[in-house]
Amino acid sequence: MRLPRREFLRLGGISALALGGASCIRPRPEMRLLPSLAALPKPFNAALPIPPVAKPTKSDEATDFYELDVRSAAARILPDLNTTIWGYDGTFPGPTIEARSGRRISLRLQNRLPVPIVNHLHGGRNAPASDGYPTDLILPANGAASGHVHDALANVVTGEREYVYENVQRAATLWYHDHRMDFTAPQVWRGLAGFYLIRDDEEDRLQLPRGDRETPLLICDRSFDADGSLRYPALDSSLQETPGVQAEYMGGVLGDVILVNGAPWPRMEVANVKYRFRILNASNARRYELALDPSPPGTAFLQIGSDGGLLEMPVAHRTLRIAPAERFDVVVDFSRFQPGTSILLVNQAGTGSTARIMRFDINRRERDESVIPTRLSEMTGPRTEEASVTRDFDFSFQRFQHGWTINGKPFDPARMDARPRLNATEIWRLHTDFSHPLHLHLVHFRILSHSGRPAPYDVGWKDTIDLGPGQSASILVRFTGYRGRYVFHCHNLEHEDMSMMGNFEVI
Ligand code: C2O
Ligand code: CU
């Protein structure tokens, strides 16, 4: 934050005014497609990549130690052009970190990029110092950037930081990604995201599909410049000084190339058996409605887990609606198709190039020993009657400030928007003007009510809830684990960077 937040918003307002003309009509920005200037690659050419699994540099009785370099690298995403990405160990997606419930992970990140970074483990329950508060920067090792942030509590380091992840939580599909103040959207767009999977005994006891039949799918949209570089409408393409995007993209940046694990519209060869897919929408702003084509009669996706791990019982879906940062853990049964058939994973919420995602080619017969039980897990948690506090949060665009706000206010690290007590259960009522996928750090919650979205998508433990325009929801959340300062925010990353974020402090 080079400028005090209010100043930034005011300047944003002025540039929008200069671009848009009339001062009194500044319509709420919509999400907008940024077209690629490079030729779009042919779909279903690339084989689905599987992100490498990170290896610990050492282990002791309680902890596995990992070290990752955050650096730029050349990637082959388009067939004939190189793309410079920013990646954990130079890969996009980053290496998958495999964690065991109850076993600690120490993750040491070296910042070899020319800009500050922050790492957040999304869905992780960790102490504030390791949570990746947006101003807790890791400055570049070469001292190239200053770490001036308007936050008296910021813990800024140079070169590297150790994050400690306790993994005192159940098996679940988490992900890690950049969270730098004001610059999260462009830095994730360049590639700073990866899977973090927690496993536990409860899940191991089930005979779910495993090995190469358990596949993480990180889905995101991107756009490419004529030279193959990632295209993004940043005001300052060096990401050094001025945050934000060109005014017409303030509603969110949409790309026209769909990547799965970093490859455009890939294909995956599968046997005629059940597969488990951990689906993550790592897009900045795009929502998907996933479907199979041809769709088998009955269930297309059998959901076994949500953001916070296994469901009590599987839930059958014809289509899957997934907003930025949400995870759906699903089983697809390919035994219903003949070997030789190809099945498309399509996006019913997209058009043209964004209407398709990837292809499954059923190329062999194999035995299937996996079993999806009717009862997956025990879920205990707070009851509604235990809620002692109810809070209301309104997520909206403020024309005067020309920014995305919570309860009318832009993010300010110095302002606490809620002070829940440790172990207290609360009900948070969320209201929106526009589509906002809302995320709380530290906690998982249950969705009590949700206008506008079919209930089957809301089962299980969530850390991100998608609200459509003009919707409201109530969530039941228990603040356990740690005291301290955490953020909650919209996970449309352009909204997040343009101030739709708040603080809560567990006391
Ligand atoms: Cu995935 Cu605060 O974010
Ligand atoms: Cu939003």
Coordinates of C-alpha atoms and ligand atoms in Angstrom, one line a residue:
M1 CA 0.0 0.0 0.0
R2 CA 1.9 3.0 -1.2
L3 CA -0.9 5.3 -0.8
P4 CA -3.2 5.5 2.2
R5 CA -6.2 3.5 1.3
R6 CA -8.6 6.4 1.0
E7 CA -6.2 8.1 -1.3
F8 CA -6.1 5.1 -3.6
L9 CA -9.8 4.8 -3.7
R10 CA -10.1 8.5 -4.5
L11 CA -7.6 8.2 -7.3
G12 CA -9.4 5.2 -8.6
G13 CA -12.5 7.3 -8.7
I14 CA -10.8 10.0 -10.6
S15 CA -9.4 7.7 -13.3
A16 CA -12.7 6.0 -13.7
L17 CA -14.3 9.4 -14.0
A18 CA -11.8 10.4 -16.7
L19 CA -12.4 7.2 -18.5
G20 CA -16.1 7.1 -18.1
G21 CA -17.2 10.7 -18.5
A22 CA -20.2 11.6 -16.4
S23 CA -19.3 11.8 -12.7
C24 CA -22.7 11.0 -11.4
I25 CA -23.2 7.7 -13.3
R26 CA -20.5 5.4 -12.3
P27 CA -22.2 2.0 -12.7
R28 CA -21.1 -0.9 -10.7
P29 CA -18.4 -2.7 -12.7
E30 CA -19.2 -6.0 -14.2
M31 CA -16.8 -8.9 -14.7
R32 CA -15.2 -8.5 -18.1
L33 CA -13.5 -10.8 -20.6
L34 CA -9.9 -10.0 -21.4
P35 CA -9.4 -11.5 -24.8
S36 CA -6.1 -13.3 -25.7
L37 CA -4.0 -11.8 -28.5
A38 CA -2.2 -15.0 -29.1
A39 CA -3.9 -17.7 -31.2
L40 CA -5.9 -20.0 -28.9
P41 CA -4.5 -23.5 -28.7
K42 CA -6.4 -26.4 -30.0
P43 CA -8.4 -28.1 -27.2
F44 CA -7.7 -31.6 -26.0
N45 CA -4.2 -31.7 -27.4
A46 CA -2.2 -31.5 -24.2
A47 CA -2.2 -34.4 -21.7
L48 CA -3.4 -33.4 -18.3
P49 CA -0.4 -32.5 -16.1
I50 CA -0.3 -33.7 -12.5
P51 CA 1.5 -31.2 -10.3
P52 CA 4.6 -32.8 -8.7
V53 CA 4.3 -33.7 -5.0
A54 CA 6.7 -31.7 -2.9
K55 CA 9.3 -33.6 -1.0
P56 CA 10.4 -32.7 2.5
T57 CA 14.0 -31.6 2.9
K58 CA 14.0 -33.3 6.3
S59 CA 11.6 -34.7 8.9
D60 CA 11.7 -35.2 12.6
E61 CA 9.2 -36.9 15.0
A62 CA 6.7 -34.1 14.8
T63 CA 7.5 -32.0 11.7
D64 CA 8.1 -32.3 8.0
F65 CA 10.2 -29.5 6.6
Y66 CA 9.7 -28.1 3.1
E67 CA 11.5 -25.4 1.2
L68 CA 10.2 -23.8 -1.9
D69 CA 11.7 -21.1 -4.1
V70 CA 9.2 -18.6 -5.4
R71 CA 10.6 -17.6 -8.8
S72 CA 9.8 -16.9 -12.4
A73 CA 10.2 -19.6 -15.0
A74 CA 9.4 -20.3 -18.6
A75 CA 6.4 -22.6 -19.1
R76 CA 5.0 -24.3 -22.2
I77 CA 1.3 -23.6 -22.0
L78 CA 0.7 -22.7 -25.6
P79 CA 2.0 -25.0 -28.3
D80 CA 4.5 -22.6 -29.9
L81 CA 5.2 -19.9 -27.4
N82 CA 6.9 -19.7 -24.0
T83 CA 5.0 -18.1 -21.1
T84 CA 6.8 -16.6 -18.2
I85 CA 5.0 -17.7 -15.0
W86 CA 5.7 -17.0 -11.4
G87 CA 5.6 -20.3 -9.5
Y88 CA 6.4 -22.1 -6.3
D89 CA 9.6 -23.8 -7.3
G90 CA 9.0 -22.4 -10.8
T91 CA 5.9 -24.5 -11.5
F92 CA 2.3 -23.6 -12.1
P93 CA 0.4 -25.0 -10.3
G94 CA 2.9 -25.2 -7.5
P95 CA 4.0 -28.6 -6.1
T96 CA 1.2 -30.4 -4.2
I97 CA 2.0 -30.5 -0.5
E98 CA 0.8 -33.7 1.2
A99 CA 0.1 -33.2 4.9
R100 CA -0.9 -35.6 7.6
S101 CA -3.5 -34.6 10.1
G102 CA -1.8 -34.0 13.4
R103 CA 1.7 -33.7 11.9
R104 CA 3.2 -30.3 11.6
I105 CA 4.6 -28.8 8.4
S106 CA 7.3 -26.1 8.2
L107 CA 7.3 -24.4 4.9
R108 CA 10.2 -22.1 4.2
L109 CA 9.6 -19.8 1.2
Q110 CA 12.5 -18.0 -0.5
N111 CA 11.3 -15.0 -2.5
R112 CA 13.2 -14.8 -5.7
L113 CA 10.7 -12.6 -7.5
P114 CA 11.1 -8.8 -8.0
V115 CA 8.0 -8.1 -5.8
P116 CA 6.9 -8.8 -2.3
I117 CA 4.9 -12.0 -1.7
V118 CA 2.8 -13.4 1.1
N119 CA 1.6 -17.0 1.4
H120 CA -1.8 -18.1 2.7
L121 CA -2.9 -21.6 3.2
H122 CA -6.5 -21.4 2.2
G123 CA -8.6 -23.6 4.5
G124 CA -5.8 -24.0 7.0
R125 CA -6.3 -23.4 10.7
N126 CA -3.1 -21.7 11.8
A127 CA -1.7 -19.1 14.1
P128 CA -1.9 -15.5 12.8
A129 CA 1.9 -15.3 12.3
S130 CA 1.7 -18.1 9.7
D131 CA -1.6 -17.3 8.2
G132 CA -0.4 -14.9 5.6
Y133 CA -1.9 -11.6 6.7
P134 CA -1.7 -9.4 3.6
T135 CA 0.8 -7.0 5.0
D136 CA 3.1 -9.7 6.4
L137 CA 5.3 -9.4 3.3
I138 CA 8.3 -11.3 2.3
L139 CA 10.4 -8.8 0.4
P140 CA 12.5 -9.9 -2.5
A141 CA 15.8 -11.4 -1.5
N142 CA 17.7 -8.9 -3.6
G143 CA 16.2 -5.9 -1.8
A144 CA 14.6 -4.6 -5.0
A145 CA 11.3 -3.6 -3.5
S146 CA 10.4 -1.6 -0.4
G147 CA 7.9 -3.0 2.0
H148 CA 6.2 0.1 3.0
V149 CA 2.7 -0.8 4.2
H150 CA 0.3 1.3 6.2
D151 CA 0.0 -1.2 8.9
A152 CA 1.7 -0.7 12.3
L153 CA 1.3 -4.4 13.0
A154 CA 2.8 -5.7 9.8
N155 CA 5.5 -8.2 10.1
V156 CA 7.7 -7.6 7.1
V157 CA 10.8 -9.8 6.4
T158 CA 13.3 -9.8 3.6
G159 CA 14.2 -12.9 1.5
E160 CA 12.5 -15.7 3.3
R161 CA 9.9 -16.7 5.9
E162 CA 9.0 -19.9 7.6
Y163 CA 5.3 -20.7 7.8
V164 CA 4.3 -23.3 10.4
Y165 CA 1.2 -25.3 9.5
E166 CA -0.1 -27.4 12.5
N167 CA -2.5 -29.5 10.5
V168 CA -4.7 -30.0 13.6
Q169 CA -7.7 -30.5 11.4
R170 CA -9.4 -33.2 9.4
A171 CA -8.5 -34.5 6.0
A172 CA -9.4 -31.9 3.4
T173 CA -8.5 -30.3 0.1
L174 CA -6.7 -27.1 0.8
W175 CA -4.7 -24.8 -1.4
Y176 CA -2.0 -22.3 -1.0
H177 CA -1.7 -19.0 -2.9
D178 CA -0.3 -15.6 -2.8
H179 CA -2.0 -13.0 -0.6
R180 CA 0.1 -9.8 -1.0
M181 CA -1.7 -6.7 0.0
D182 CA -3.3 -5.0 -3.1
F183 CA -1.6 -7.4 -5.5
T184 CA -3.1 -10.8 -4.9
A185 CA -5.0 -10.9 -8.1
P186 CA -2.1 -10.3 -10.6
Q187 CA 0.2 -12.5 -8.6
V188 CA -2.1 -15.5 -8.5
W189 CA -2.9 -14.9 -12.2
R190 CA 0.9 -15.3 -12.9
G191 CA 0.8 -18.7 -11.2
L192 CA 1.2 -18.5 -7.5
A193 CA -1.3 -21.3 -6.4
G194 CA -1.0 -24.9 -5.5
F195 CA -2.7 -27.8 -3.8
Y196 CA -2.2 -28.7 -0.1
L197 CA -3.9 -32.0 0.8
I198 CA -4.4 -33.1 4.3
R199 CA -5.0 -36.8 4.9
D200 CA -6.1 -38.7 8.0
D201 CA -7.0 -42.1 9.3
E202 CA -10.7 -41.7 9.0
E203 CA -10.4 -41.1 5.3
D204 CA -7.7 -43.8 4.8
R205 CA -10.1 -46.4 6.2
L206 CA -12.5 -45.8 3.4
Q207 CA -11.8 -47.5 0.1
L208 CA -12.0 -44.4 -2.0
P209 CA -10.3 -44.3 -5.4
R210 CA -6.6 -43.7 -4.8
G211 CA -3.2 -43.6 -6.5
D212 CA -3.6 -42.3 -10.0
R213 CA -7.3 -42.6 -9.6
E214 CA -7.2 -39.7 -7.2
T215 CA -6.5 -36.6 -9.2
P216 CA -6.5 -32.9 -8.2
L217 CA -7.9 -30.6 -10.9
L218 CA -7.0 -26.9 -10.5
I219 CA -9.2 -25.1 -12.9
C220 CA -8.5 -21.4 -13.9
D221 CA -9.0 -19.1 -16.8
R222 CA -6.2 -17.0 -18.2
S223 CA -5.5 -14.8 -21.2
F224 CA -2.3 -14.6 -23.3
D225 CA -0.6 -11.8 -25.1
A226 CA 0.6 -12.2 -28.7
D227 CA 4.1 -13.2 -27.4
G228 CA 2.7 -15.9 -25.1
S229 CA 3.0 -13.9 -21.9
L230 CA 0.1 -13.8 -19.5
R231 CA -2.1 -10.9 -20.2
Y232 CA -3.6 -8.9 -17.3
P233 CA -5.0 -5.4 -17.1
A234 CA -2.8 -4.2 -14.2
L235 CA -2.4 -0.4 -13.9
D236 CA 1.3 -1.0 -13.2
S237 CA 2.5 -4.1 -15.0
S238 CA 5.7 -4.3 -12.9
L239 CA 3.4 -4.8 -9.9
Q240 CA 5.7 -2.5 -7.9
E241 CA 3.9 0.7 -7.2
T242 CA 0.3 1.3 -8.2
P243 CA -2.2 -1.4 -7.3
G244 CA -5.4 -2.1 -9.2
V245 CA -6.7 -2.8 -12.7
Q246 CA -8.0 -0.6 -15.5
A247 CA -11.3 0.7 -14.4
E248 CA -13.4 -1.4 -16.8
Y249 CA -12.0 -4.6 -15.2
M250 CA -12.7 -3.7 -11.6
G251 CA -15.6 -6.1 -11.5
G252 CA -13.2 -9.0 -12.1
V253 CA -11.0 -10.3 -14.9
L254 CA -12.1 -13.2 -17.0
G255 CA -9.8 -15.1 -19.3
D256 CA -10.7 -16.9 -22.5
V257 CA -8.4 -19.9 -22.1
I258 CA -9.3 -22.6 -19.5
L259 CA -6.4 -24.3 -17.9
V260 CA -6.6 -27.5 -15.9
N261 CA -3.4 -28.0 -13.8
G262 CA -1.8 -25.4 -16.0
A263 CA -2.6 -27.0 -19.5
P264 CA -5.2 -25.6 -21.9
W265 CA -8.3 -27.8 -22.2
P266 CA -6.3 -31.0 -21.6
R267 CA -7.3 -34.6 -22.0
M268 CA -6.9 -37.4 -19.6
E269 CA -6.8 -41.1 -20.3
V270 CA -8.9 -43.1 -17.8
A271 CA -9.9 -46.7 -17.2
N272 CA -13.5 -47.7 -17.0
V273 CA -13.6 -47.3 -13.2
K274 CA -14.4 -44.7 -10.5
Y275 CA -12.0 -41.7 -10.2
R276 CA -11.8 -39.2 -7.4
F277 CA -11.3 -35.6 -8.5
R278 CA -10.5 -32.8 -6.1
I279 CA -11.8 -29.9 -8.0
L280 CA -10.5 -26.4 -7.2
N281 CA -11.6 -23.2 -8.9
A282 CA -8.5 -21.1 -8.7
S283 CA -9.8 -18.5 -11.1
N284 CA -9.6 -14.8 -10.1
A285 CA -13.3 -14.2 -10.9
R286 CA -14.9 -16.9 -13.1
R287 CA -17.6 -19.2 -11.9
Y288 CA -18.2 -22.5 -13.6
E289 CA -21.1 -24.9 -13.9
L290 CA -19.5 -28.2 -14.6
A291 CA -21.3 -31.0 -16.4
L292 CA -20.4 -34.1 -18.3
D293 CA -21.1 -34.4 -22.0
P294 CA -22.6 -36.8 -22.8
S295 CA -24.1 -36.9 -19.4
P296 CA -24.7 -40.3 -18.0
P297 CA -28.2 -41.1 -16.8
G298 CA -28.5 -40.2 -13.1
T299 CA -25.6 -38.9 -11.2
A300 CA -22.7 -37.1 -13.1
F301 CA -20.7 -36.2 -10.0
L302 CA -21.0 -37.9 -6.6
Q303 CA -19.7 -35.3 -4.2
I304 CA -17.9 -36.8 -1.2
G305 CA -16.2 -33.7 0.2
S306 CA -16.4 -29.9 0.4
D307 CA -13.9 -27.2 1.3
G308 CA -13.6 -28.6 4.8
G309 CA -13.3 -32.4 4.0
L310 CA -15.6 -35.4 3.8
L311 CA -19.3 -35.0 3.9
E312 CA -21.5 -37.2 6.1
M313 CA -23.0 -38.8 3.1
P314 CA -22.4 -38.5 -0.6
V315 CA -24.5 -36.0 -2.5
A316 CA -25.4 -36.6 -6.2
H317 CA -25.1 -33.7 -8.7
R318 CA -26.0 -33.4 -12.3
T319 CA -23.9 -30.2 -12.6
L320 CA -21.5 -28.6 -10.2
R321 CA -21.5 -24.9 -9.6
I322 CA -18.1 -23.8 -8.3
A323 CA -17.1 -20.3 -7.5
P324 CA -13.5 -19.0 -7.0
A325 CA -11.7 -20.7 -4.1
E326 CA -14.3 -23.4 -3.6
R327 CA -13.4 -27.1 -3.6
F328 CA -15.6 -30.0 -4.5
D329 CA -14.3 -33.5 -3.9
V330 CA -16.2 -35.7 -6.3
V331 CA -16.3 -39.3 -7.7
V332 CA -17.0 -39.8 -11.4
D333 CA -17.8 -43.4 -12.3
F334 CA -16.5 -44.1 -15.8
S335 CA -17.8 -47.7 -15.7
R336 CA -21.0 -46.4 -17.2
F337 CA -19.2 -45.7 -20.5
Q338 CA -17.7 -48.1 -23.1
P339 CA -13.9 -48.1 -23.5
G340 CA -13.3 -46.0 -26.6
T341 CA -15.7 -43.3 -25.6
S342 CA -14.6 -39.7 -24.9
I343 CA -16.5 -37.6 -22.3
L344 CA -16.2 -33.9 -22.2
L345 CA -16.1 -31.9 -19.0
V346 CA -18.0 -28.8 -20.0
N347 CA -18.9 -25.5 -18.4
Q348 CA -22.5 -24.6 -18.8
A349 CA -21.9 -21.2 -17.4
G350 CA -19.4 -20.4 -20.3
T351 CA -19.7 -19.6 -24.0
G352 CA -17.4 -20.2 -26.9
S353 CA -13.9 -21.2 -25.7
T354 CA -14.9 -21.1 -22.0
A355 CA -17.8 -23.6 -22.5
R356 CA -15.4 -26.5 -22.3
I357 CA -12.9 -27.6 -19.7
M358 CA -11.2 -30.9 -20.6
R359 CA -11.8 -34.4 -22.0
F360 CA -11.7 -37.8 -20.5
D361 CA -10.8 -40.7 -22.9
I362 CA -11.8 -44.0 -21.6
N363 CA -9.1 -46.2 -23.1
R364 CA -9.0 -49.4 -21.0
R365 CA -10.8 -51.8 -18.8
E366 CA -9.6 -52.3 -15.2
R367 CA -10.8 -53.8 -12.0
D368 CA -12.3 -51.4 -9.5
E369 CA -12.0 -52.2 -5.8
S370 CA -13.0 -48.8 -4.7
V371 CA -16.2 -48.4 -2.6
I372 CA -18.1 -45.2 -1.9
P373 CA -20.0 -45.9 1.3
T374 CA -23.3 -44.3 2.0
R375 CA -21.9 -43.0 5.3
L376 CA -18.6 -41.2 4.8
S377 CA -17.8 -39.4 8.0
E378 CA -19.1 -38.2 11.3
M379 CA -19.6 -34.5 11.5
T380 CA -19.8 -32.8 14.8
G381 CA -19.9 -29.1 15.2
P382 CA -21.7 -26.3 16.9
R383 CA -25.5 -26.1 17.0
T384 CA -27.4 -23.0 16.0
E385 CA -28.7 -22.7 19.6
E386 CA -25.1 -22.2 20.8
A387 CA -24.7 -19.0 18.8
S388 CA -24.2 -16.1 21.1
V389 CA -23.6 -13.3 18.7
T390 CA -25.2 -12.4 15.3
R391 CA -23.4 -10.0 13.0
D392 CA -24.4 -8.5 9.6
F393 CA -22.0 -7.8 6.8
D394 CA -23.0 -6.1 3.6
F395 CA -20.7 -6.6 0.6
S396 CA -21.3 -3.9 -1.9
F397 CA -19.8 -1.5 -4.4
Q398 CA -19.7 2.1 -3.2
R399 CA -20.0 4.6 -5.9
F400 CA -18.7 7.5 -3.9
Q401 CA -15.5 5.8 -3.1
H402 CA -15.5 3.8 -6.3
G403 CA -14.5 0.7 -4.5
W404 CA -15.7 -2.7 -3.2
T405 CA -16.5 -2.4 0.5
I406 CA -17.8 -4.3 3.5
N407 CA -20.5 -2.4 5.4
G408 CA -19.6 0.6 3.3
K409 CA -16.0 0.6 4.3
P410 CA -12.8 -0.2 2.3
F411 CA -10.3 -2.5 4.0
D412 CA -8.2 -0.9 6.7
P413 CA -5.7 -3.1 8.6
A414 CA -6.2 -0.9 11.7
R415 CA -9.9 -1.5 11.9
M416 CA -11.4 -4.6 13.5
D417 CA -14.7 -5.4 12.0
A418 CA -15.5 -8.1 14.5
R419 CA -14.0 -9.4 17.8
P420 CA -15.3 -12.9 18.3
R421 CA -14.3 -14.6 21.6
L422 CA -12.2 -17.7 21.4
N423 CA -14.5 -20.8 21.2
A424 CA -17.6 -18.6 20.7
T425 CA -20.2 -19.6 18.1
E426 CA -21.6 -16.9 16.0
I427 CA -24.0 -16.4 13.2
W428 CA -22.8 -14.2 10.4
R429 CA -25.5 -12.8 8.0
L430 CA -24.0 -11.9 4.7
H431 CA -25.7 -9.7 2.1
T432 CA -24.5 -8.9 -1.4
D433 CA -25.1 -6.5 -4.3
F434 CA -23.2 -8.5 -6.9
S435 CA -21.7 -12.0 -7.1
H436 CA -19.2 -12.4 -4.3
P437 CA -17.5 -15.6 -3.2
L438 CA -16.9 -14.9 0.5
H439 CA -14.1 -16.4 2.5
L440 CA -13.1 -16.4 6.2
H441 CA -9.6 -17.3 7.2
L442 CA -9.0 -19.7 10.2
V443 CA -12.5 -21.2 10.4
H444 CA -14.8 -23.5 8.7
F445 CA -18.5 -22.9 8.8
R446 CA -21.9 -24.5 8.1
I447 CA -24.4 -22.7 5.8
L448 CA -27.7 -22.3 7.6
S449 CA -29.6 -20.5 4.9
H450 CA -28.7 -19.3 1.4
S451 CA -31.0 -17.6 -1.0
G452 CA -30.6 -18.3 -4.6
R453 CA -28.4 -21.4 -4.6
P454 CA -29.7 -24.9 -4.5
A455 CA -29.0 -26.4 -1.1
P456 CA -27.0 -29.5 -2.4
Y457 CA -24.0 -27.3 -3.1
D458 CA -23.9 -26.0 0.5
V459 CA -23.5 -29.3 2.4
G460 CA -20.5 -30.0 4.6
W461 CA -17.9 -27.7 6.1
K462 CA -17.2 -24.6 4.0
D463 CA -14.7 -21.8 4.1
T464 CA -16.0 -20.0 1.1
I465 CA -19.6 -19.3 0.2
D466 CA -20.8 -18.1 -3.1
L467 CA -23.4 -15.4 -3.1
G468 CA -25.1 -14.1 -6.2
P469 CA -26.4 -10.6 -6.8
G470 CA -28.7 -9.4 -4.1
Q471 CA -28.5 -12.6 -2.1
S472 CA -28.3 -13.2 1.6
A473 CA -27.0 -16.1 3.6
S474 CA -26.5 -17.1 7.2
I475 CA -23.5 -19.1 8.3
L476 CA -22.8 -20.7 11.6
V477 CA -19.2 -20.4 12.7
R478 CA -17.2 -21.3 15.7
F479 CA -13.9 -19.4 16.4
T480 CA -11.6 -22.0 17.7
G481 CA -7.9 -22.5 17.5
Y482 CA -6.1 -19.3 17.9
R483 CA -6.4 -15.7 19.1
G484 CA -5.4 -12.9 16.9
R485 CA -6.0 -11.0 13.7
Y486 CA -7.3 -12.6 10.6
V487 CA -9.0 -11.4 7.4
F488 CA -12.2 -12.2 5.7
H489 CA -12.8 -11.1 2.2
C490 CA -14.3 -11.6 -1.2
H491 CA -12.4 -14.2 -3.2
N492 CA -13.1 -12.5 -6.5
L493 CA -9.4 -11.4 -6.4
E494 CA -10.0 -8.1 -8.2
H495 CA -12.6 -7.3 -5.5
E496 CA -10.3 -8.4 -2.8
D497 CA -7.4 -6.2 -4.1
M498 CA -9.8 -3.3 -4.5
S499 CA -10.6 -3.3 -0.8
M500 CA -13.4 -5.8 -0.2
M501 CA -11.7 -7.2 2.9
G502 CA -12.2 -6.9 6.6
N503 CA -10.5 -8.0 9.8
F504 CA -11.7 -10.1 12.7
E505 CA -9.7 -10.5 15.8
V506 CA -10.3 -13.6 18.0
I507 CA -10.0 -12.5 21.6
Ligands
C2O1 CU1 -7.8 -18.0 -0.6 CU2 -7.6 -14.9 2.0 O1 -7.7 -16.4 0.6
CU2 CU -16.7 -9.8 -4.6

